[in-house]
XYZ file of C-alpha atoms in Angstrom:
71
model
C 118.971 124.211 127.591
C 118.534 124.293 123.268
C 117.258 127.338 122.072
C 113.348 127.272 121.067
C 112.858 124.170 123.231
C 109.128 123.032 123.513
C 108.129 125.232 120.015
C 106.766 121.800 118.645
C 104.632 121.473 121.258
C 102.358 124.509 120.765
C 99.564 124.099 118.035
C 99.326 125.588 114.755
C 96.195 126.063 114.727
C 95.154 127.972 111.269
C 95.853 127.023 108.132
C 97.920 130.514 107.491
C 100.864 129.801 109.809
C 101.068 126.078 108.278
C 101.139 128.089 104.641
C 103.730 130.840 106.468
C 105.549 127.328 107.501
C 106.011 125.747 104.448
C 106.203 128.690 102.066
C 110.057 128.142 101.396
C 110.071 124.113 100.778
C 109.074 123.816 97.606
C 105.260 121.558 97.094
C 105.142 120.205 100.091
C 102.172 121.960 101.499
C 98.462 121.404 100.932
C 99.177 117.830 100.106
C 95.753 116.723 98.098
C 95.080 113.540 97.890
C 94.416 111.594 94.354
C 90.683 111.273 94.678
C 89.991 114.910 95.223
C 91.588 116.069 92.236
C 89.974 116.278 88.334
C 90.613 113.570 85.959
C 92.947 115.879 83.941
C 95.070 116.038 86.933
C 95.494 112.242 88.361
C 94.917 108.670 87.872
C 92.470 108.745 90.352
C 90.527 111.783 89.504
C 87.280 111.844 88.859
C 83.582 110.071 88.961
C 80.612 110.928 91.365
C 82.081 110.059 94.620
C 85.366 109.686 95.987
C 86.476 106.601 94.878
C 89.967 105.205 92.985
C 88.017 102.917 90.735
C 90.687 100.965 89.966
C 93.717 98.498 91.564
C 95.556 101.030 93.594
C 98.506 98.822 93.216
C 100.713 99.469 90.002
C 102.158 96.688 87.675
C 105.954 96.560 87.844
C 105.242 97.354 84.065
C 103.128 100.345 83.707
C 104.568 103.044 81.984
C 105.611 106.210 84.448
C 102.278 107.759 83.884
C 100.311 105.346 85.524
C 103.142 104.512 88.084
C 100.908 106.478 91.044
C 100.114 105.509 94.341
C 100.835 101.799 96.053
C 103.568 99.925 94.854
């Protein structure tokens, strides 16, 4: 029998014990996504709704800047 067998299966259930969780591995935790964020912040940021507003899929030769999202 492995120690701490089944602790996967129990839910976390508040957002505090996924923070407590995650605290030690670096940015890995809230993960925002591109559309929610300010224009100053991402590629997709911005406008009046949630929207990328532009091909989502990067040319082979965009500078790293604008290398986000699908490839």
């Amino acid at each position: 029998i492995v120690a701490g067998g089944g602790r996967i299966d129990k839910p976390i259930l508040k957002a505090g014990r996924s923070y407590h969780k995650f605290k030690a591995k670096r940015k890995s935790w809230p993960k925002v996504r591109g559309v929610a964020m300010n224009p100053v912040d991402h590629p997709f940021g911005g406008g009046n709704h949630q929207h990328i507003g532009k091909p989502s899929t990067v040319s082979r030769y965009a500078p790293p800047g604008r290398k986000v999202c699908l490839f």
